[in-house]
PDB file of C-alpha atoms in Angstrom:
ATOM      1  CA  MET A 101     -55.037 -15.607  24.243  1.00  0.00           C
ATOM      2  CA  SER A 102     -57.097 -18.508  22.872  1.00  0.00           C
ATOM      3  CA  HIS A 103     -55.566 -21.944  22.407  1.00  0.00           C
ATOM      4  CA  GLY A 104     -56.535 -21.985  18.697  1.00  0.00           C
ATOM      5  CA  CYS A 105     -53.822 -19.617  17.578  1.00  0.00           C
ATOM      6  CA  LYS A 106     -51.095 -21.978  18.596  1.00  0.00           C
ATOM      7  CA  THR A 107     -52.494 -24.731  16.531  1.00  0.00           C
ATOM      8  CA  GLY A 108     -51.553 -23.042  13.332  1.00  0.00           C
ATOM      9  CA  THR A 109     -48.179 -24.082  12.210  1.00  0.00           C
ATOM     10  CA  LEU A 110     -48.091 -27.507  13.678  1.00  0.00           C
ATOM     11  CA  ALA A 111     -51.130 -28.694  11.986  1.00  0.00           C
ATOM     12  CA  VAL A 112     -49.444 -28.246   8.643  1.00  0.00           C
ATOM     13  CA  LEU A 113     -47.050 -30.992   9.344  1.00  0.00           C
ATOM     14  CA  PHE A 114     -48.536 -34.171   8.851  1.00  0.00           C
ATOM     15  CA  LEU A 115     -47.948 -35.320   9.182  1.00  0.00           C
ATOM     16  CA  ALA A 116     -49.641 -34.540  10.276  1.00  0.00           C
ATOM     17  CA  GLY A 117     -50.290 -31.580  10.749  1.00  0.00           C
ATOM     18  CA  THR A 118     -49.776 -30.291  14.129  1.00  0.00           C
ATOM     19  CA  LEU A 119     -51.263 -27.670  16.296  1.00  0.00           C
ATOM     20  CA  ALA A 120     -51.621 -26.101  19.612  1.00  0.00           C
ATOM     21  CA  GLY A 121     -55.341 -25.543  19.337  1.00  0.00           C
ATOM     22  CA  CYS A 122     -57.964 -22.881  19.955  1.00  0.00           C
ATOM     23  CA  PRO A 123     -60.871 -21.231  18.236  1.00  0.00           C
ATOM     24  CA  THR A 124     -59.093 -18.049  17.179  1.00  0.00           C
ATOM     25  CA  ARG A 125     -58.310 -17.871  13.465  1.00  0.00           C
ATOM     26  CA  PRO A 126     -54.649 -17.346  12.548  1.00  0.00           C
ATOM     27  CA  ALA A 127     -53.753 -14.120  10.793  1.00  0.00           C
ATOM     28  CA  PRO A 128     -54.048 -14.373   6.986  1.00  0.00           C
ATOM     29  CA  PRO A 129     -50.911 -14.108   4.848  1.00  0.00           C
ATOM     30  CA  PRO A 130     -50.075 -10.784   3.169  1.00  0.00           C
ATOM     31  CA  ALA A 131     -52.346  -9.901   0.270  1.00  0.00           C
ATOM     32  CA  ALA A 132     -49.579 -10.229  -2.306  1.00  0.00           C
ATOM     33  CA  VAL A 133     -48.883 -13.772  -1.193  1.00  0.00           C
ATOM     34  CA  ARG A 134     -52.512 -14.681  -0.743  1.00  0.00           C
ATOM     35  CA  GLY A 135     -53.367 -13.646  -4.279  1.00  0.00           C
ATOM     36  CA  ALA A 136     -50.429 -15.379  -5.936  1.00  0.00           C
ATOM     37  CA  PRO A 137     -51.073 -18.752  -7.561  1.00  0.00           C
ATOM     38  CA  ALA A 138     -49.592 -21.748  -5.788  1.00  0.00           C
ATOM     39  CA  ALA A 139     -46.415 -23.012  -7.408  1.00  0.00           C
ATOM     40  CA  ALA A 140     -46.797 -26.472  -8.910  1.00  0.00           C
ATOM     41  CA  PRO A 141     -44.490 -29.102  -7.395  1.00  0.00           C
ATOM     42  CA  ALA A 142     -41.636 -30.333  -9.519  1.00  0.00           C
ATOM     43  CA  ALA A 143     -42.617 -33.461 -11.391  1.00  0.00           C
ATOM     44  CA  ALA A 144     -41.320 -36.573  -9.690  1.00  0.00           C
ATOM     45  CA  PRO A 145     -40.205 -39.450 -11.879  1.00  0.00           C
ATOM     46  CA  ALA A 146     -42.718 -42.273 -11.826  1.00  0.00           C
ATOM     47  CA  ALA A 147     -41.353 -45.173  -9.840  1.00  0.00           C
ATOM     48  CA  ALA A 148     -41.585 -48.615 -11.427  1.00  0.00           C
ATOM     49  CA  HIS A 149     -43.241 -50.732  -8.752  1.00  0.00           C
ATOM     50  CA  ARG A 150     -41.889 -54.275  -8.689  1.00  0.00           C
ATOM     51  CA  GLY A 151     -42.617 -57.113  -6.368  1.00  0.00           C
ATOM     52  CA  ARG A 152     -45.610 -58.358  -4.471  1.00  0.00           C
ATOM     53  CA  PRO A 153     -48.217 -55.662  -3.763  1.00  0.00           C
ATOM     54  CA  TYR A 154     -49.591 -55.288  -0.235  1.00  0.00           C
ATOM     55  CA  ASP A 155     -52.556 -52.942   0.148  1.00  0.00           C
ATOM     56  CA  VAL A 156     -52.830 -50.897   3.332  1.00  0.00           C
ATOM     57  CA  ALA A 157     -55.735 -52.052   5.518  1.00  0.00           C
ATOM     58  CA  SER A 158     -57.049 -48.709   6.767  1.00  0.00           C
ATOM     59  CA  ALA A 159     -59.048 -50.131   9.663  1.00  0.00           C
ATOM     60  CA  GLU A 160     -55.912 -51.780  11.078  1.00  0.00           C
ATOM     61  CA  SER A 161     -53.437 -48.959  10.422  1.00  0.00           C
ATOM     62  CA  LEU A 162     -52.706 -45.732  12.258  1.00  0.00           C
ATOM     63  CA  LEU A 163     -50.527 -42.644  11.940  1.00  0.00           C
ATOM     64  CA  THR A 164     -50.121 -40.207  14.834  1.00  0.00           C
ATOM     65  CA  VAL A 165     -48.352 -36.868  15.253  1.00  0.00           C
ATOM     66  CA  LEU A 166     -47.593 -35.527  18.728  1.00  0.00           C
ATOM     67  CA  VAL A 167     -47.304 -31.752  18.937  1.00  0.00           C
ATOM     68  CA  TYR A 168     -45.881 -30.047  22.025  1.00  0.00           C
ATOM     69  CA  ARG A 169     -46.410 -26.583  23.496  1.00  0.00           C
ATOM     70  CA  ALA A 170     -43.529 -24.298  24.494  1.00  0.00           C
ATOM     71  CA  GLY A 171     -42.825 -20.862  25.935  1.00  0.00           C
ATOM     72  CA  THR A 172     -43.257 -19.354  29.390  1.00  0.00           C
ATOM     73  CA  LEU A 173     -47.050 -19.357  28.946  1.00  0.00           C
ATOM     74  CA  ALA A 174     -47.166 -22.955  27.731  1.00  0.00           C
ATOM     75  CA  ALA A 175     -49.555 -23.869  30.535  1.00  0.00           C
ATOM     76  CA  ALA A 176     -52.244 -21.867  28.738  1.00  0.00           C
ATOM     77  CA  GLY A 177     -52.327 -24.412  25.922  1.00  0.00           C
ATOM     78  CA  HIS A 178     -52.336 -28.142  25.299  1.00  0.00           C
ATOM     79  CA  ASN A 179     -50.106 -30.703  23.679  1.00  0.00           C
ATOM     80  CA  HIS A 180     -51.983 -32.347  20.812  1.00  0.00           C
ATOM     81  CA  VAL A 181     -52.419 -35.766  19.225  1.00  0.00           C
ATOM     82  CA  ILE A 182     -53.224 -35.642  15.501  1.00  0.00           C
ATOM     83  CA  ALA A 183     -54.209 -38.974  13.933  1.00  0.00           C
ATOM     84  CA  SER A 184     -55.197 -40.631  10.680  1.00  0.00           C
ATOM     85  CA  HIS A 185     -57.307 -43.786  10.608  1.00  0.00           C
ATOM     86  CA  THR A 186     -57.937 -43.635   6.847  1.00  0.00           C
ATOM     87  CA  LEU A 187     -54.511 -44.412   5.396  1.00  0.00           C
ATOM     88  CA  ALA A 188     -54.660 -45.783   1.864  1.00  0.00           C
ATOM     89  CA  GLY A 189     -52.013 -47.057  -0.501  1.00  0.00           C
ATOM     90  CA  THR A 190     -49.816 -49.962  -1.499  1.00  0.00           C
ATOM     91  CA  VAL A 191     -46.400 -51.321  -0.538  1.00  0.00           C
ATOM     92  CA  TYR A 192     -44.533 -53.310  -3.224  1.00  0.00           C
ATOM     93  CA  VAL A 193     -42.031 -55.830  -1.851  1.00  0.00           C
ATOM     94  CA  PRO A 194     -39.601 -57.513  -4.306  1.00  0.00           C
ATOM     95  CA  ASP A 195     -37.167 -60.291  -3.465  1.00  0.00           C
ATOM     96  CA  GLU A 196     -34.611 -57.682  -2.405  1.00  0.00           C
ATOM     97  CA  VAL A 197     -36.480 -55.934   0.407  1.00  0.00           C
ATOM     98  CA  ARG A 198     -34.305 -52.816   0.149  1.00  0.00           C
ATOM     99  CA  ASP A 199     -35.842 -52.209  -3.297  1.00  0.00           C
ATOM    100  CA  THR A 200     -39.321 -51.913  -1.773  1.00  0.00           C
ATOM    101  CA  THR A 201     -41.453 -48.994  -2.958  1.00  0.00           C
ATOM    102  CA  LEU A 202     -44.556 -47.553  -1.403  1.00  0.00           C
ATOM    103  CA  GLU A 203     -47.092 -44.786  -1.745  1.00  0.00           C
ATOM    104  CA  VAL A 204     -49.413 -44.056   1.167  1.00  0.00           C
ATOM    105  CA  ARG A 205     -52.019 -41.287   1.122  1.00  0.00           C
ATOM    106  CA  VAL A 206     -53.422 -39.409   4.096  1.00  0.00           C
ATOM    107  CA  ALA A 207     -56.829 -37.748   3.694  1.00  0.00           C
ATOM    108  CA  VAL A 208     -56.408 -34.328   5.309  1.00  0.00           C
ATOM    109  CA  ASP A 209     -60.095 -33.742   6.058  1.00  0.00           C
ATOM    110  CA  ALA A 210     -60.249 -37.091   7.891  1.00  0.00           C
ATOM    111  CA  LEU A 211     -57.512 -36.199  10.398  1.00  0.00           C
ATOM    112  CA  THR A 212     -58.654 -36.297  14.014  1.00  0.00           C
ATOM    113  CA  VAL A 213     -57.557 -34.108  16.907  1.00  0.00           C
ATOM    114  CA  ASP A 214     -57.098 -35.184  20.527  1.00  0.00           C
ATOM    115  CA  GLU A 215     -59.133 -38.383  20.590  1.00  0.00           C
ATOM    116  CA  PRO A 216     -59.457 -39.250  24.304  1.00  0.00           C
ATOM    117  CA  GLU A 217     -58.336 -42.849  23.732  1.00  0.00           C
ATOM    118  CA  LEU A 218     -55.196 -41.785  21.881  1.00  0.00           C
ATOM    119  CA  ARG A 219     -54.341 -39.147  24.483  1.00  0.00           C
ATOM    120  CA  ALA A 220     -54.696 -41.758  27.215  1.00  0.00           C
ATOM    121  CA  GLN A 221     -52.255 -44.055  25.409  1.00  0.00           C
ATOM    122  CA  GLN A 222     -49.413 -41.522  25.492  1.00  0.00           C
ATOM    123  CA  PRO A 223     -46.902 -42.044  28.347  1.00  0.00           C
ATOM    124  CA  GLY A 224     -45.531 -39.502  30.766  1.00  0.00           C
ATOM    125  CA  GLY A 225     -48.643 -37.491  31.607  1.00  0.00           C
ATOM    126  CA  ASP A 226     -48.075 -34.989  28.794  1.00  0.00           C
ATOM    127  CA  PHE A 227     -51.540 -35.549  27.327  1.00  0.00           C
ATOM    128  CA  PRO A 228     -54.154 -35.243  30.106  1.00  0.00           C
ATOM    129  CA  PRO A 229     -57.782 -35.891  29.140  1.00  0.00           C
ATOM    130  CA  ASP A 230     -59.084 -32.400  29.953  1.00  0.00           C
ATOM    131  CA  VAL A 231     -59.492 -31.096  26.379  1.00  0.00           C
ATOM    132  CA  SER A 232     -62.984 -29.748  25.754  1.00  0.00           C
ATOM    133  CA  ASP A 233     -65.024 -30.518  22.657  1.00  0.00           C
ATOM    134  CA  SER A 234     -64.946 -26.847  21.697  1.00  0.00           C
ATOM    135  CA  ALA A 235     -61.138 -26.724  21.956  1.00  0.00           C
ATOM    136  CA  ARG A 236     -60.788 -29.832  19.796  1.00  0.00           C
ATOM    137  CA  ALA A 237     -63.197 -28.433  17.223  1.00  0.00           C
ATOM    138  CA  GLY A 238     -61.369 -25.105  17.115  1.00  0.00           C
ATOM    139  CA  THR A 239     -57.996 -26.793  16.715  1.00  0.00           C
ATOM    140  CA  ARG A 240     -59.271 -28.986  13.906  1.00  0.00           C
ATOM    141  CA  ARG A 241     -60.947 -26.070  12.124  1.00  0.00           C
ATOM    142  CA  ASN A 242     -57.707 -24.089  12.154  1.00  0.00           C
ATOM    143  CA  MET A 243     -55.705 -27.147  11.079  1.00  0.00           C
ATOM    144  CA  LEU A 244     -57.833 -27.643   7.957  1.00  0.00           C
ATOM    145  CA  SER A 245     -58.020 -23.937   7.044  1.00  0.00           C
ATOM    146  CA  ALA A 246     -56.340 -22.314   4.045  1.00  0.00           C
ATOM    147  CA  ALA A 247     -53.753 -20.808   6.397  1.00  0.00           C
ATOM    148  CA  LEU A 248     -52.616 -24.249   7.544  1.00  0.00           C
ATOM    149  CA  LEU A 249     -53.141 -27.616   5.825  1.00  0.00           C
ATOM    150  CA  ASP A 250     -55.518 -26.069   3.285  1.00  0.00           C
ATOM    151  CA  ALA A 251     -57.656 -29.187   2.967  1.00  0.00           C
ATOM    152  CA  ALA A 252     -59.798 -27.633   0.231  1.00  0.00           C
ATOM    153  CA  ASP A 253     -56.900 -27.192  -2.206  1.00  0.00           C
ATOM    154  CA  HIS A 254     -54.593 -29.937  -0.896  1.00  0.00           C
ATOM    155  CA  PRO A 255     -56.860 -32.800   0.193  1.00  0.00           C
ATOM    156  CA  GLU A 256     -54.041 -35.344   0.609  1.00  0.00           C
ATOM    157  CA  ILE A 257     -50.634 -35.719   2.176  1.00  0.00           C
ATOM    158  CA  VAL A 258     -48.611 -38.322   0.287  1.00  0.00           C
ATOM    159  CA  LEU A 259     -45.769 -40.468   1.618  1.00  0.00           C
ATOM    160  CA  ARG A 260     -43.510 -42.118  -0.961  1.00  0.00           C
ATOM    161  CA  ALA A 261     -40.478 -44.317  -0.401  1.00  0.00           C
ATOM    162  CA  VAL A 262     -37.466 -43.229  -2.436  1.00  0.00           C
ATOM    163  CA  GLY A 263     -35.122 -45.840  -0.962  1.00  0.00           C
ATOM    164  CA  PHE A 264     -34.357 -48.196   1.918  1.00  0.00           C
ATOM    165  CA  GLU A 265     -31.070 -49.160   3.495  1.00  0.00           C
ATOM    166  CA  SER A 266     -30.095 -51.800   6.004  1.00  0.00           C
ATOM    167  CA  ASP A 267     -30.112 -50.932   9.686  1.00  0.00           C
ATOM    168  CA  ALA A 268     -26.668 -49.778  10.831  1.00  0.00           C
ATOM    169  CA  ALA A 269     -26.579 -52.533  13.460  1.00  0.00           C
ATOM    170  CA  GLY A 270     -27.719 -55.131  10.940  1.00  0.00           C
ATOM    171  CA  ALA A 271     -30.774 -56.013  13.052  1.00  0.00           C
ATOM    172  CA  PRO A 272     -33.127 -58.391  11.238  1.00  0.00           C
ATOM    173  CA  GLY A 273     -36.385 -56.808  10.130  1.00  0.00           C
ATOM    174  CA  MET A 274     -34.994 -53.284  10.551  1.00  0.00           C
ATOM    175  CA  LEU A 275     -34.432 -50.772   7.753  1.00  0.00           C
ATOM    176  CA  THR A 276     -34.024 -47.033   7.363  1.00  0.00           C
ATOM    177  CA  ALA A 277     -36.742 -45.699   5.060  1.00  0.00           C
ATOM    178  CA  HIS A 278     -35.945 -42.624   2.995  1.00  0.00           C
ATOM    179  CA  LEU A 279     -39.330 -41.059   2.416  1.00  0.00           C
ATOM    180  CA  GLU A 280     -40.613 -38.133   0.422  1.00  0.00           C
ATOM    181  CA  VAL A 281     -43.447 -36.255   2.128  1.00  0.00           C
ATOM    182  CA  GLU A 282     -45.681 -34.257  -0.204  1.00  0.00           C
ATOM    183  CA  LEU A 283     -47.386 -31.571   1.863  1.00  0.00           C
ATOM    184  CA  ARG A 284     -49.335 -28.635   0.420  1.00  0.00           C
ATOM    185  CA  GLY A 285     -47.838 -29.331  -2.996  1.00  0.00           C
ATOM    186  CA  GLU A 286     -44.209 -29.356  -1.843  1.00  0.00           C
ATOM    187  CA  ARG A 287     -41.973 -32.391  -1.349  1.00  0.00           C
ATOM    188  CA  HIS A 288     -39.625 -32.884   1.581  1.00  0.00           C
ATOM    189  CA  PRO A 289     -37.159 -35.738   2.351  1.00  0.00           C
ATOM    190  CA  VAL A 290     -37.438 -37.552   5.677  1.00  0.00           C
ATOM    191  CA  ALA A 291     -35.514 -40.576   7.026  1.00  0.00           C
ATOM    192  CA  VAL A 292     -37.343 -42.903   9.430  1.00  0.00           C
ATOM    193  CA  PRO A 293     -36.192 -46.195  11.009  1.00  0.00           C
ATOM    194  CA  VAL A 294     -38.789 -48.892  10.382  1.00  0.00           C
ATOM    195  CA  ARG A 295     -39.410 -52.456  11.449  1.00  0.00           C
ATOM    196  CA  TYR A 296     -41.156 -54.821   9.055  1.00  0.00           C
ATOM    197  CA  GLU A 297     -42.554 -58.319   9.281  1.00  0.00           C
ATOM    198  CA  ILE A 298     -44.089 -60.543   6.620  1.00  0.00           C
ATOM    199  CA  ALA A 299     -46.334 -63.367   7.772  1.00  0.00           C
ATOM    200  CA  GLY A 300     -48.136 -65.159   4.965  1.00  0.00           C
ATOM    201  CA  ASP A 301     -50.194 -62.568   3.077  1.00  0.00           C
ATOM    202  CA  THR A 302     -49.777 -59.877   5.741  1.00  0.00           C
ATOM    203  CA  LEU A 303     -47.061 -57.221   5.866  1.00  0.00           C
ATOM    204  CA  THR A 304     -46.645 -55.029   8.940  1.00  0.00           C
ATOM    205  CA  VAL A 305     -44.504 -51.883   8.833  1.00  0.00           C
ATOM    206  CA  ALA A 306     -44.000 -49.703  11.910  1.00  0.00           C
ATOM    207  CA  GLY A 307     -41.814 -46.695  12.545  1.00  0.00           C
ATOM    208  CA  ALA A 308     -41.348 -43.622  14.723  1.00  0.00           C
ATOM    209  CA  ALA A 309     -39.157 -40.550  14.535  1.00  0.00           C
ATOM    210  CA  ALA A 310     -38.737 -37.003  15.763  1.00  0.00           C
ATOM    211  CA  ILE A 311     -39.230 -34.622  12.843  1.00  0.00           C
ATOM    212  CA  ARG A 312     -38.941 -30.857  12.885  1.00  0.00           C
ATOM    213  CA  GLN A 313     -41.583 -28.663  11.347  1.00  0.00           C
ATOM    214  CA  SER A 314     -38.796 -26.711   9.690  1.00  0.00           C
ATOM    215  CA  GLU A 315     -37.752 -29.890   7.841  1.00  0.00           C
ATOM    216  CA  LEU A 316     -41.168 -29.805   6.205  1.00  0.00           C
ATOM    217  CA  GLY A 317     -40.984 -26.147   5.244  1.00  0.00           C
ATOM    218  CA  LEU A 318     -43.009 -24.982   8.254  1.00  0.00           C
ATOM    219  CA  THR A 319     -42.336 -22.229  10.755  1.00  0.00           C
ATOM    220  CA  PRO A 320     -43.215 -23.072  14.368  1.00  0.00           C
ATOM    221  CA  PHE A 321     -45.865 -20.814  15.881  1.00  0.00           C
ATOM    222  CA  THR A 322     -44.718 -18.120  18.316  1.00  0.00           C
ATOM    223  CA  ALA A 323     -46.462 -15.114  19.880  1.00  0.00           C
ATOM    224  CA  LEU A 324     -45.839 -12.543  22.602  1.00  0.00           C
ATOM    225  CA  LEU A 325     -42.071 -12.602  21.989  1.00  0.00           C
ATOM    226  CA  GLY A 326     -42.042 -16.380  22.329  1.00  0.00           C
ATOM    227  CA  ALA A 327     -44.079 -16.608  25.525  1.00  0.00           C
ATOM    228  CA  LEU A 328     -46.619 -18.638  23.561  1.00  0.00           C
ATOM    229  CA  ALA A 329     -45.028 -21.093  21.168  1.00  0.00           C
ATOM    230  CA  VAL A 330     -45.068 -24.549  19.684  1.00  0.00           C
ATOM    231  CA  GLN A 331     -41.973 -26.717  19.656  1.00  0.00           C
ATOM    232  CA  ASP A 332     -40.314 -27.205  16.285  1.00  0.00           C
ATOM    233  CA  GLU A 333     -39.847 -30.911  16.992  1.00  0.00           C
ATOM    234  CA  MET A 334     -42.788 -33.300  16.665  1.00  0.00           C
ATOM    235  CA  ARG A 335     -43.051 -37.037  17.263  1.00  0.00           C
ATOM    236  CA  ILE A 336     -44.470 -39.073  14.396  1.00  0.00           C
ATOM    237  CA  SER A 337     -45.316 -42.758  14.593  1.00  0.00           C
ATOM    238  CA  PHE A 338     -47.124 -45.144  12.296  1.00  0.00           C
ATOM    239  CA  ARG A 339     -48.153 -48.727  11.880  1.00  0.00           C
ATOM    240  CA  PHE A 340     -49.238 -49.977   8.463  1.00  0.00           C
ATOM    241  CA  THR A 341     -50.967 -53.343   8.308  1.00  0.00           C
ATOM    242  CA  CYS A 342     -51.022 -54.428   4.664  1.00  0.00           C
ATOM    243  CA  ARG A 343     -52.478 -57.419   2.891  1.00  0.00           C
ATOM    244  CA  SER A 344     -51.722 -59.117  -0.417  1.00  0.00           C
ATOM    245  CA  HIS A 345     -54.044 -61.283  -2.431  1.00  0.00           C
ATOM    246  CA  PRO A 346     -53.000 -64.952  -2.423  1.00  0.00           C
ATOM    247  CA  GLY A 347     -51.083 -65.832  -5.565  1.00  0.00           C
ATOM    248  CA  ASP A 348     -50.434 -62.196  -6.548  1.00  0.00           C
ATOM    249  CA  ARG A 349     -46.654 -62.121  -6.882  1.00  0.00           C
ATOM    250  CA  GLY A 350     -46.542 -58.825  -8.767  1.00  0.00           C
ATOM    251  CA  ASP A 351     -43.496 -59.790 -10.802  1.00  0.00           C
ATOM    252  CA  SER A 352     -44.101 -57.190 -13.541  1.00  0.00           C
ATOM    253  CA  PRO A 353     -43.399 -53.467 -13.124  1.00  0.00           C
ATOM    254  CA  GLU A 354     -46.477 -51.232 -12.906  1.00  0.00           C
TER     255      GLU A 354
END
């Protein structure tokens, strides 16, 4: 069994997409489903952005999704690191930080798979460096295919903040972000604890959480009665470095 089959469902996440990578193409959906037009997502009310705008600095920001193998034949596959280095968007911070809004876009066709440097940064020995170029290429090809993230028809994953609340422990600089993840035209709510810091014209926002594929409308990959599988739970982490133009207070709604 090739590693590419496992990649399927995970990749759709993110996040980040997630996968368990190999060159084999996943089975296509039934003809009736394949031929049906995609349902348009329900229209979301346009948020009035208030406060100082901070634009995401793509070169200094990163989003990663860790996908884990499962099943009695898990040793036949790899855990995967999916990453985005091309995050784009804006965070609007008013005087009341809990009223912050944001919209960050992830270019699906720019997602990377199993960069050696990112694998080496993961603790615990779960991401050894022995992933071949052909395995990475097969995983990425499956991840972007119509059966998974469908990069051709859904070129972006969009993260929007629908609300923030204070950290339960009242820790300074800590909030719980209630996000809406738009993936393949469908929207899903996710709550993530985040830490923020504002220093001059720079805003830094970082967060990490375990998120299940099923929370994003995905079904974890399984085969051979579960002997080959991908875990439902994924680990997502991000760090947004954002910059505002001096003097731009953004007091008017957009």
